[in-house]
Coordinates of C-alpha atoms (C1' of nucleotides) in Angstrom, one line a residue:
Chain A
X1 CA -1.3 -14.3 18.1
X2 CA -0.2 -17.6 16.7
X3 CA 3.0 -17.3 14.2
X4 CA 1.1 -18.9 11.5
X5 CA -1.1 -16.1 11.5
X6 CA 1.7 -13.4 11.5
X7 CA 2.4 -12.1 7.6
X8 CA 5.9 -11.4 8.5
X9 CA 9.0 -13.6 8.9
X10 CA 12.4 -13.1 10.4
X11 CA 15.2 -13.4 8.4
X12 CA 19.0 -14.6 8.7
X13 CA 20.3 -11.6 7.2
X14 CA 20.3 -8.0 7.7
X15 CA 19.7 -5.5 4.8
X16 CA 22.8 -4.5 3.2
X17 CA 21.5 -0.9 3.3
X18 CA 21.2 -0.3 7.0
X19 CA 24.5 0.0 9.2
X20 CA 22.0 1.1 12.3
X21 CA 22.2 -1.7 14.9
X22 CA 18.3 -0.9 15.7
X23 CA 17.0 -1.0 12.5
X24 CA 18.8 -4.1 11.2
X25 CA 17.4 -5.7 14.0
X26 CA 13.6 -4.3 13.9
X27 CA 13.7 -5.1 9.7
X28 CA 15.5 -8.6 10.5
X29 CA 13.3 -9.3 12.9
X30 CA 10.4 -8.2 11.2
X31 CA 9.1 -5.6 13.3
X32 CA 9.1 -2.6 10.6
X33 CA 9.5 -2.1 7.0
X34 CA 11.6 0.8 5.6
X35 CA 9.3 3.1 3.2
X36 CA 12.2 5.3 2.1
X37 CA 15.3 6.8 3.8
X38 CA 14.0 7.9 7.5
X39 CA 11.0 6.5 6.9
X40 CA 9.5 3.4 8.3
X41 CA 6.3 1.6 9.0
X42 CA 5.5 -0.6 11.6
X43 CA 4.4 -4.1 11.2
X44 CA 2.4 -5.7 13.9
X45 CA 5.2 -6.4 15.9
X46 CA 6.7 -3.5 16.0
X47 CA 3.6 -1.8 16.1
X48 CA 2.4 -3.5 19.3
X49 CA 6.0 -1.9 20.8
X50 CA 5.5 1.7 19.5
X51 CA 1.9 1.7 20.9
X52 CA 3.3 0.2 24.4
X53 CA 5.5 2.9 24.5
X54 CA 2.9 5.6 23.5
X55 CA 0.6 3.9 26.1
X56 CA 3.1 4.7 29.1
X57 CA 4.2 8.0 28.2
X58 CA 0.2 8.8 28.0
X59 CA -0.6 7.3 31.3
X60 CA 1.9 9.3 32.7
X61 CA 0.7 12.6 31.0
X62 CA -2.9 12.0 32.0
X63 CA -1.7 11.7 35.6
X64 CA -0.8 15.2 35.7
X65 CA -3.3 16.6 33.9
X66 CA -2.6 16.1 30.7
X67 CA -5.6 16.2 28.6
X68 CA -5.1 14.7 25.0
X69 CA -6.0 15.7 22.0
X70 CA -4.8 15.1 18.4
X71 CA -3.9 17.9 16.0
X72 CA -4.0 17.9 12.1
X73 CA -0.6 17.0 9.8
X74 CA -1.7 19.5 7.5
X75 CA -1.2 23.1 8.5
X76 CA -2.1 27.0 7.5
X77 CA -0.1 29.4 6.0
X78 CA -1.1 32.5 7.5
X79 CA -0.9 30.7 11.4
X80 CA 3.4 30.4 11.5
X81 CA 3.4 33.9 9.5
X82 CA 2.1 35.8 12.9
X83 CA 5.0 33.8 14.6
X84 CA 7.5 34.6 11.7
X85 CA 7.8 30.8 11.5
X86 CA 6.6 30.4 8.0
X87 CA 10.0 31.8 5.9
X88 CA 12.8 28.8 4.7
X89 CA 15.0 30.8 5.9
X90 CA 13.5 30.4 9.6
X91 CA 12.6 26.9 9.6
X92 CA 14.3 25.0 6.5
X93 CA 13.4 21.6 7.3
X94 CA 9.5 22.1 6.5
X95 CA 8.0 19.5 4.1
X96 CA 5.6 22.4 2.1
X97 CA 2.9 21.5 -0.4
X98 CA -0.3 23.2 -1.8
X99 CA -4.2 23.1 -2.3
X100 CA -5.4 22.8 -5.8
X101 CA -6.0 26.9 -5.4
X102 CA -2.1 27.4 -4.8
X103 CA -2.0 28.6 -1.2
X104 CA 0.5 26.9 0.7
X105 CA 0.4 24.0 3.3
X106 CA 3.3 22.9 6.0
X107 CA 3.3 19.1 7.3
X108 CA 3.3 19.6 10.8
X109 CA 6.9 19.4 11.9
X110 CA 5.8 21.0 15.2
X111 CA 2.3 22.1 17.2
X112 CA 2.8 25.4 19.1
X113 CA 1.0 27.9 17.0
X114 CA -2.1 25.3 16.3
X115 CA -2.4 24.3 19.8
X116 CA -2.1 27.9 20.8
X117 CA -4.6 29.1 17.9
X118 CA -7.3 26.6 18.9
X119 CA -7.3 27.0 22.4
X120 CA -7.9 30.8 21.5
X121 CA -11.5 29.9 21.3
X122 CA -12.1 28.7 24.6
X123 CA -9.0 31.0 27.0
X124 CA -10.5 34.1 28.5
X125 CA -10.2 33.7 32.0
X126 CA -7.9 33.4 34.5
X127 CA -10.5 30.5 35.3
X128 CA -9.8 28.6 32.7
X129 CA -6.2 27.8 33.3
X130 CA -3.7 26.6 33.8
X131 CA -4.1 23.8 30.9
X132 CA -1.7 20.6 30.2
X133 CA -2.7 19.5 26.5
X134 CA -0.8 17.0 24.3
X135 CA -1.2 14.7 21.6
X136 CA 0.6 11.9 20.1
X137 CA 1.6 12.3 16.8
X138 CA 3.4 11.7 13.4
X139 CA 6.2 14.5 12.8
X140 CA 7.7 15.2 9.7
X141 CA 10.6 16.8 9.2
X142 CA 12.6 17.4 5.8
X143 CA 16.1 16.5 7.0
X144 CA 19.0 16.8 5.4
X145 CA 19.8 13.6 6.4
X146 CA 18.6 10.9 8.0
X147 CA 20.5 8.5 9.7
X148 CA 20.9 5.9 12.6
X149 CA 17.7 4.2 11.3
X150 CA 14.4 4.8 13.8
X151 CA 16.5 7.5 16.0
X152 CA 16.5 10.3 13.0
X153 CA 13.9 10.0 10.9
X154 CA 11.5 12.7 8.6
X155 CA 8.7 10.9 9.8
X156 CA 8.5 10.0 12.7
X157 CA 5.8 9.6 16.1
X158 CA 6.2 12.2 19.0
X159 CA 4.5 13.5 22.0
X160 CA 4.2 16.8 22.3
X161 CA 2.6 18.7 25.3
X162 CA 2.4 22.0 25.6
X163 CA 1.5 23.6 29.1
X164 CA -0.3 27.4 29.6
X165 CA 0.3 29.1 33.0
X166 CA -1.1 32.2 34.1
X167 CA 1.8 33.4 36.3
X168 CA 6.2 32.4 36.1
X169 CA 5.6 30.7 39.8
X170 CA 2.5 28.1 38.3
X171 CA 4.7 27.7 35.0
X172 CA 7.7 26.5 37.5
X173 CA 5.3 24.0 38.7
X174 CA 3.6 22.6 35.7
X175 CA 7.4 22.4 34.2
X176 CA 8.6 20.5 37.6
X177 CA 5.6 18.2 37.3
X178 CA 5.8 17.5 33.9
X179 CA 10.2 16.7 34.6
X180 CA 9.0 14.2 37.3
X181 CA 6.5 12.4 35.0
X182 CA 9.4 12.3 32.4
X183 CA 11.3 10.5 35.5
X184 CA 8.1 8.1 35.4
X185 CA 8.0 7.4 32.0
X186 CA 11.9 6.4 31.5
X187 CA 11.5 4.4 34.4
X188 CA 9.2 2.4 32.8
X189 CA 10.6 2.4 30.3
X190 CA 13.4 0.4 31.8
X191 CA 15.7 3.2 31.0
X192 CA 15.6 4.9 34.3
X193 CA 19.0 3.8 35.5
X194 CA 20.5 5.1 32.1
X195 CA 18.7 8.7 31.5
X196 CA 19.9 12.1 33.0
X197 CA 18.1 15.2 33.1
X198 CA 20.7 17.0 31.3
X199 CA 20.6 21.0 31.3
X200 CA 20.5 22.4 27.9
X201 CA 20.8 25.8 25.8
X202 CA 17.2 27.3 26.3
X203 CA 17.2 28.5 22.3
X204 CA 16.4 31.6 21.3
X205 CA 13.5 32.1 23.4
X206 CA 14.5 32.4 26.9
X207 CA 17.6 33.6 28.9
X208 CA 16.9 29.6 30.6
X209 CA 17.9 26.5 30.1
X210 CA 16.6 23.5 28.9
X211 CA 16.3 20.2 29.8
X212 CA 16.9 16.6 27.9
X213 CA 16.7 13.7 28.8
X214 CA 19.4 11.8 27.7
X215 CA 20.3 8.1 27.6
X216 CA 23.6 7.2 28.1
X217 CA 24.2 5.6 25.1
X218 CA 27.8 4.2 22.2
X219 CA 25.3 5.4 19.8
X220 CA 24.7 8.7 21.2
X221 CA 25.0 11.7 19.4
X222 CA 25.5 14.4 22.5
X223 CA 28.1 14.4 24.7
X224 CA 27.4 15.3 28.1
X225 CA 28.5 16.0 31.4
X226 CA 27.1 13.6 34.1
X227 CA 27.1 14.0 37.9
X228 CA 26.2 10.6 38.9
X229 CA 25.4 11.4 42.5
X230 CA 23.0 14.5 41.6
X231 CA 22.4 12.4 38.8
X232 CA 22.2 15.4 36.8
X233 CA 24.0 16.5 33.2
X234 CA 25.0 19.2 31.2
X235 CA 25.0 19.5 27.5
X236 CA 28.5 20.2 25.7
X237 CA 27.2 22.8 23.8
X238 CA 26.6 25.0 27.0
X239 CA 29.8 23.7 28.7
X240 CA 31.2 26.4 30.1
X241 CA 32.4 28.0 33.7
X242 CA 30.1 30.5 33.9
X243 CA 27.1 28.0 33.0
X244 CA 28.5 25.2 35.4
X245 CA 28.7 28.1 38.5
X246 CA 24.8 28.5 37.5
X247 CA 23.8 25.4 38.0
X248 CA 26.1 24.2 40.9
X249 CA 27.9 22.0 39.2
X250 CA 32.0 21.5 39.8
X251 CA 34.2 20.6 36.8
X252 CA 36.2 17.7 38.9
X253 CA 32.7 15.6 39.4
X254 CA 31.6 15.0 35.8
X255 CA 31.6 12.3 33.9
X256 CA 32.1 13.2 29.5
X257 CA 29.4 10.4 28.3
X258 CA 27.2 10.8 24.8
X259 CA 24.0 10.5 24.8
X260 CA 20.6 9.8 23.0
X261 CA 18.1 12.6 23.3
X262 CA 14.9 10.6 24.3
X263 CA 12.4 13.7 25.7
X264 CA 13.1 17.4 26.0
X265 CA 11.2 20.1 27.4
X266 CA 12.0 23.5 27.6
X267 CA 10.7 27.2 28.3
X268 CA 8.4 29.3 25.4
X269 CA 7.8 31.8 28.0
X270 CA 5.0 34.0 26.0
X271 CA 6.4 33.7 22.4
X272 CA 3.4 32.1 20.7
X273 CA 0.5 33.5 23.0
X274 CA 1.9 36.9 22.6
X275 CA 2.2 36.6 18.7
X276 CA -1.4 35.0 18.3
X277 CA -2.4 37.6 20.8
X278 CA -3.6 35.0 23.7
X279 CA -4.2 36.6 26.7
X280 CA -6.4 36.1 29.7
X281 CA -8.4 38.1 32.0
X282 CA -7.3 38.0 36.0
X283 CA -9.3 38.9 38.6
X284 CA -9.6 42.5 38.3
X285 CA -10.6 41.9 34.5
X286 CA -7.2 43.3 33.4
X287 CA -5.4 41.1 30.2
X288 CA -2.9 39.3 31.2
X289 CA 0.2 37.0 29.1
X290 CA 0.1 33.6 29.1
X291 CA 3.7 31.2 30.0
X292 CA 4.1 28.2 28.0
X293 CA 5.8 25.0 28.0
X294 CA 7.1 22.5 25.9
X295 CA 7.4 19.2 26.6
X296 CA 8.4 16.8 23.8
X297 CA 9.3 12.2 23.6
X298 CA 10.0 10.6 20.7
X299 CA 7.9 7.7 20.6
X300 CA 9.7 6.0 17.6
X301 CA 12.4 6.9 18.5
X302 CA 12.4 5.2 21.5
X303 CA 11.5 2.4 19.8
X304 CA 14.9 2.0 18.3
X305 CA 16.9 3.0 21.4
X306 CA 14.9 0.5 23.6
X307 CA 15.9 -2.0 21.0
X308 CA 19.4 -0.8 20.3
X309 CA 20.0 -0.4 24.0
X310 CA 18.8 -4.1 25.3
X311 CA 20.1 -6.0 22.4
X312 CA 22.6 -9.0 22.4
X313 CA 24.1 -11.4 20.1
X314 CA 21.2 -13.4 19.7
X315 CA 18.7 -10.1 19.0
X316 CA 16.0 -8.2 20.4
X317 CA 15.4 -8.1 24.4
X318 CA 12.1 -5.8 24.9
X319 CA 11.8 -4.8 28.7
X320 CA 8.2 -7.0 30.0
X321 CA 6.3 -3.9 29.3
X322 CA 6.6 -2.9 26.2
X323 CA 7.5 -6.5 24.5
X324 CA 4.9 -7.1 21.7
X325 CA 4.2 -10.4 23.9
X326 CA 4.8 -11.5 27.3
X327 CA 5.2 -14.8 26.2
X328 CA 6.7 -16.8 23.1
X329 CA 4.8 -20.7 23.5
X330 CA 6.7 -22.8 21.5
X331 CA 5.2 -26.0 20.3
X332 CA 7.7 -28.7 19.4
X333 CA 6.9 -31.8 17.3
X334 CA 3.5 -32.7 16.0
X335 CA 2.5 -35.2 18.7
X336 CA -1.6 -34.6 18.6
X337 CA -1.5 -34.5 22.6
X338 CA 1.3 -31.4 22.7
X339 CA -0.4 -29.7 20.3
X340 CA -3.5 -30.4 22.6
X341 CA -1.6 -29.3 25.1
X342 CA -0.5 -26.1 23.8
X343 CA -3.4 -24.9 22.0
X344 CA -5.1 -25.4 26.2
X345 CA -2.2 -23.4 27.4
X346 CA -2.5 -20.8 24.7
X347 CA -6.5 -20.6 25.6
X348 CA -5.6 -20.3 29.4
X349 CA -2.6 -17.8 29.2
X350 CA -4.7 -15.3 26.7
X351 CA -7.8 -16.1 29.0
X352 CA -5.7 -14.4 31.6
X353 CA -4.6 -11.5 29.8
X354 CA -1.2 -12.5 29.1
X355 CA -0.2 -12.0 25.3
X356 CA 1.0 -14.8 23.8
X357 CA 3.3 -15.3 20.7
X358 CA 2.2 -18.8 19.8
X359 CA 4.7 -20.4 17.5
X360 CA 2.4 -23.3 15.8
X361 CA 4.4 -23.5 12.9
X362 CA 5.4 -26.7 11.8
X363 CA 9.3 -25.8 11.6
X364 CA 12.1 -27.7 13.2
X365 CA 12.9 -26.5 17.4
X366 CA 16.3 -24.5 16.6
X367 CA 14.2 -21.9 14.3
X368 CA 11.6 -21.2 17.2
X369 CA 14.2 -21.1 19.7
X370 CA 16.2 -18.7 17.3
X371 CA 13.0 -16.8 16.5
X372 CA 11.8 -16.6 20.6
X373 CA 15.2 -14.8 20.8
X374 CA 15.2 -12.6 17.8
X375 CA 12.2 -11.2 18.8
X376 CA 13.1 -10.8 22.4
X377 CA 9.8 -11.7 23.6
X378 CA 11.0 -12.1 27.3
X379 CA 9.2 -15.7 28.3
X380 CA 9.8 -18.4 25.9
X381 CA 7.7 -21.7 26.8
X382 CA 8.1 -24.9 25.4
X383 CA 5.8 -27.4 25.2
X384 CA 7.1 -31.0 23.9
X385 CA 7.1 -34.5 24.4
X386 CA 9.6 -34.4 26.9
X387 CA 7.4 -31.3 28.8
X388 CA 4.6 -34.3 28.9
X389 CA 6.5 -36.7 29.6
X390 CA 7.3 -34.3 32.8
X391 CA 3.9 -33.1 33.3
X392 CA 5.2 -29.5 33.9
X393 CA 6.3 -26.6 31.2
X394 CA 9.4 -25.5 30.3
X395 CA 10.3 -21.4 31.0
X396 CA 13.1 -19.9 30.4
X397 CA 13.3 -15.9 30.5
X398 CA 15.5 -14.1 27.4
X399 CA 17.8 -12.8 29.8
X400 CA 18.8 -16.0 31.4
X401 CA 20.5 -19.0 29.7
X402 CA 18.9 -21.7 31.7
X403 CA 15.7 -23.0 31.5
X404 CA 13.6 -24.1 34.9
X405 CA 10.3 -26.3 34.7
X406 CA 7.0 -24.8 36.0
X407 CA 3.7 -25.6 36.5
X408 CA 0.8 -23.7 34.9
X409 CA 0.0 -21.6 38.1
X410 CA 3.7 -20.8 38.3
X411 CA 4.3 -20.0 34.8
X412 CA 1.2 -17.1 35.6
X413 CA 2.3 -16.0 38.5
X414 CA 5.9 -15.1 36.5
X415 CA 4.7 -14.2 34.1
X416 CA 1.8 -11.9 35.3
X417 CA 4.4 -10.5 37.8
X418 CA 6.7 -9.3 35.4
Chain B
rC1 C1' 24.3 20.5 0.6
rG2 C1' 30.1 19.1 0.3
rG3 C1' 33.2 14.4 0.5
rG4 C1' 33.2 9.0 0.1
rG5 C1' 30.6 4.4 -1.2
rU6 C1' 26.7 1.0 -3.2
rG7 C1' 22.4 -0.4 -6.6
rU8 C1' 22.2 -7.8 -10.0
rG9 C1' 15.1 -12.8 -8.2
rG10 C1' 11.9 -11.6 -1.5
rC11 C1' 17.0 -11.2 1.5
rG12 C1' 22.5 -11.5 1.4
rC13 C1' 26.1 -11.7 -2.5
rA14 C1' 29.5 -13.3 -7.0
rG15 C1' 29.9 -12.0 -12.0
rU16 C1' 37.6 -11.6 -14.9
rU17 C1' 40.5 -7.6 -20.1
rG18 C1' 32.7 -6.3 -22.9
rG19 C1' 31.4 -12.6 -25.5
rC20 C1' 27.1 -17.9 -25.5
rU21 C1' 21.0 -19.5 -22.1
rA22 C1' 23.1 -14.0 -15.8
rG23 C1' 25.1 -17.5 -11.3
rC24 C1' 25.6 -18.9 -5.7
rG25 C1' 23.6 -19.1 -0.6
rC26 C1' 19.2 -18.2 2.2
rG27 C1' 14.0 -17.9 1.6
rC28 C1' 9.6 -19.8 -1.4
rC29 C1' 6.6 -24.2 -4.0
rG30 C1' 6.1 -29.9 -4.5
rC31 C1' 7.5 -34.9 -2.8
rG32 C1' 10.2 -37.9 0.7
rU33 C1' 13.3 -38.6 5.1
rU34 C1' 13.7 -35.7 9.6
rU35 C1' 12.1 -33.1 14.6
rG36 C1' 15.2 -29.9 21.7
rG37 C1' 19.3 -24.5 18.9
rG38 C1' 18.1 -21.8 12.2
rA39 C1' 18.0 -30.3 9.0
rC40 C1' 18.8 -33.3 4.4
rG41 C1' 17.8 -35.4 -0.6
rC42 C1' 15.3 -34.9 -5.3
rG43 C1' 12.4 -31.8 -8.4
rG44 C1' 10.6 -26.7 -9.4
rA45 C1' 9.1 -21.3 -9.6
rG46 C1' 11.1 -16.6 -9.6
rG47 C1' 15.6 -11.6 -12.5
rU48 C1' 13.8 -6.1 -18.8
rC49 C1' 21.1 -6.5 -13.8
rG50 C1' 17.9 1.1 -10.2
rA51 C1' 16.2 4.3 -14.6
rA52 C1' 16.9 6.8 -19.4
rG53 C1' 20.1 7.7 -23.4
rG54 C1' 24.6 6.4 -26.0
rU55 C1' 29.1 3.4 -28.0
rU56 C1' 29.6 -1.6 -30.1
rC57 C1' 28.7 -7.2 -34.3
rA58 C1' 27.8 -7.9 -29.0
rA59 C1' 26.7 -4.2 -22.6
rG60 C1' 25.4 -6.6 -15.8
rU61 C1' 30.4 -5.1 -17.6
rC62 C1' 32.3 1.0 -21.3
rC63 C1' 30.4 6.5 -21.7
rU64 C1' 26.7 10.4 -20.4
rU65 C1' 22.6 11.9 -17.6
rU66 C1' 19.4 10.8 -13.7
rC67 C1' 17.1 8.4 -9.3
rA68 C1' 17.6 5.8 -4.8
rC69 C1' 20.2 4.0 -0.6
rC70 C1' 24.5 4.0 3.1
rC71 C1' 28.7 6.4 5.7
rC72 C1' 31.5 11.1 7.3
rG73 C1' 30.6 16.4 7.8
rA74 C1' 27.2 20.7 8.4
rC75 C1' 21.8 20.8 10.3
rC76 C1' 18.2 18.6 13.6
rA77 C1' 13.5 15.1 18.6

RNA sequence: CGGGGUGUGGCGCAGUUGGCUAGCGCGCCGCGUUUGGGACGCGGAGGUCGAAGGUUCAAGUCCUUUCACCCCGACCA
């Protein structure tokens, strides 16, 4: 993409109206655009980020199993009635509307009973499980507030899988193997070092616990217990002896730390299969209840801790994989053989597959430079008179404060690597 | 929803006890000089001061209502 292309510009200051680290530096930067309180669209920056992320989490998925599919926002009535869902007083952070007829809608805020109620059509046999299904998909929730800009939102994008089991012993193993895709995915992430799977109150569902993920985090909003050599946690709000004697865990080797709540999956058991009467035929033809699973990533907000979490002085540092680009080329100076120069190296690098951020603007060398590191793309090459003069290219990676000069084949075999 | 705070060109802000044509910086447009860490000069464009109502000779400024946004709390991925 070259920069005179891109609609939207950086800008020196910050919005008076955001205190959040990550959104000042996303809107600053750029990268989103703030609709309304918790609400926020993504420009093509940050949209390129949010769909990196989504892109890992659904590799990962589809390596178990997962099968995708993408549910509707609007939803029925009568479907959370049959799982007592439906009152304010059980679920008071719907967003409600209503056809033209009057019946009521809900904006999906969640997906059991719809997943459940459209699988219904094909479920019969103990054939046909078990089943990993997901989608990715905007949420909205009517919170009361919304706060720390992209990490609580009422709109926001999340994964949500949902598994079906036909016994307790194949749900164990569907929920293991969805936990160590989570591992996967926060290790791409670049978060890997940072996230505990942190034991957590079941809800009202299950006698278990659940299980966060939580990223050790100043801007956490859980505080947890962490053993770092089991490299397991526990939530505050089931902090207690008898819990801790549970799980193994001793007192005198954990860590207080607060957290951000990146994923969580957790136990349904047969709530919503029972309730939309979902059952399967075993062997001998006798019905049978389904276990289900919940398995839930914030996409967005992951977007905002990834940024909140790698950020420095000078702005935004995206981890290689999910950057918007792989590489910020900076042209500097309108000498016709640079720009010759550049323009061949922008043809090459894209001709490889390496996305490019190709800064073409005529502006002076301290705004790219300042620009390269807002946006934390994590190469920044230069091209210039003295890069001729040379005959190699300059690289320097956002992390490091020194630059090093390359050749072409080096500069792809960094950057290709990384 | 309780408590606190803020709304003034695209962004960040100033605007005194009500008083003239509402300012400043950044950004934007034009011209020129510049060109390795957010340049400089000259000339421009852009604002019904969140909204509605009221007080007054006169309202960005005072009063009432209302909306939005931020922070703390309660609630939540």
């Amino acid at each position: 993409m070259r920069l005179s292309h891109l609609f939207t510009k950086t800008s020196k200051t910050v919005p008076g109206d955001e205190t959040a680290r990550n959104a000042q530096l996303l809107i600053q930067s750029g990268f989103i655009h703030k609709e309304m309180a918790g609400v926020y669209a993504y420009l093509p920056l940050g949209k390129r980020v949010l769909d990196n992320i989504a892109q890992i989490v659904r590799e990962e998925m589809n390596a178990i199993g997962g099968l995708e599919v993408q549910m509707t926002a609007l939803q029925p009535q009568e479907l959370f009635e049959k799982t007592d869902r439906w009152d304010d007083k059980k679920v008071d952070n719907w967003f409600k509307t209503r056809l033209k007829n009057d019946s009521e809608l809900g904006l999906g805020f969640t997906h059991e009973e719809p997943i459940v109620d459209a699988l219904k059509d094909f479920v019969n046999s103990y054939k046909d499980l078990p089943i990993f299904i997901y989608q990715i998909q905007s949420k909205f929730r009517n919170e009361l507030r919304a706060k720390s800009g992209l990490l609580r939102g009422r709109e926001f994008l999340m994964k949500d899988m949902y598994s079906l089991a036909r016994t307790q012993a194949e749900h164990d193993e569907l929920y293991e193997k969805a936990a160590a895709a989570y591992v996967r995915v926060y290790e791409r992430l670049g978060l890997g070092d940072s996230t505990y799977r942190t034991y957590a109150d079941g809800g009202v569902f299950t006698e278990k616990f659940s299980d966060e993920y939580q990223t050790i985090s100043p801007i956490g909003e859980d505080t947890i217990y962490v053993d770092e050599t089991k490299r397991i946690a526990i939530n505050k709000e089931i902090y207690t002896d008898e819990n801790l004697a549970k799980l193994g865990l001793k007192k005198e080797e954990l860590v207080e730390k607060t957290g951000v709540e990146v994923g969580n999956i957790f136990p349904l058991e047969t709530k919503y299969t029972d309730a939309l009467d979902v059952y399967y035929a075993d062997e001998n033809g006798q019905q049978q209840q389904i276990i289900m699973g919940c398995y839930g990533i914030g996409i967005s907000r992951l977007v905002g801790m990834i940024a909140e979490h790698f950020a420095d002085d000078k702005g935004l540092v995206w981890p290689a994989n999910i950057a918007p680009a792989q590489v910020y080329l900076a042209r500097l100076g309108d000498n016709e053989a640079v720009i010759k120069q550049a323009d061949e190296l922008y043809d090459r690098l894209t001709g490889e597959g390496v996305e490019v951020l190709y800064d073409d603007r005529d502006v002076r060398p301290g705004e790219k430079f300042a620009d390269a590191d807002l946006m934390g793309i994590p190469w920044r090459v230069v091209v210039s008179d003295k890069t001729q003069a040379s005959n190699s290219l300059e690289l320097k990676a956002r992390i490091e404060t020194e630059a090093r000069q390359v050749s072409v084949e080096e500069l792809l075999s960094l950057v290709k690597r990384s």
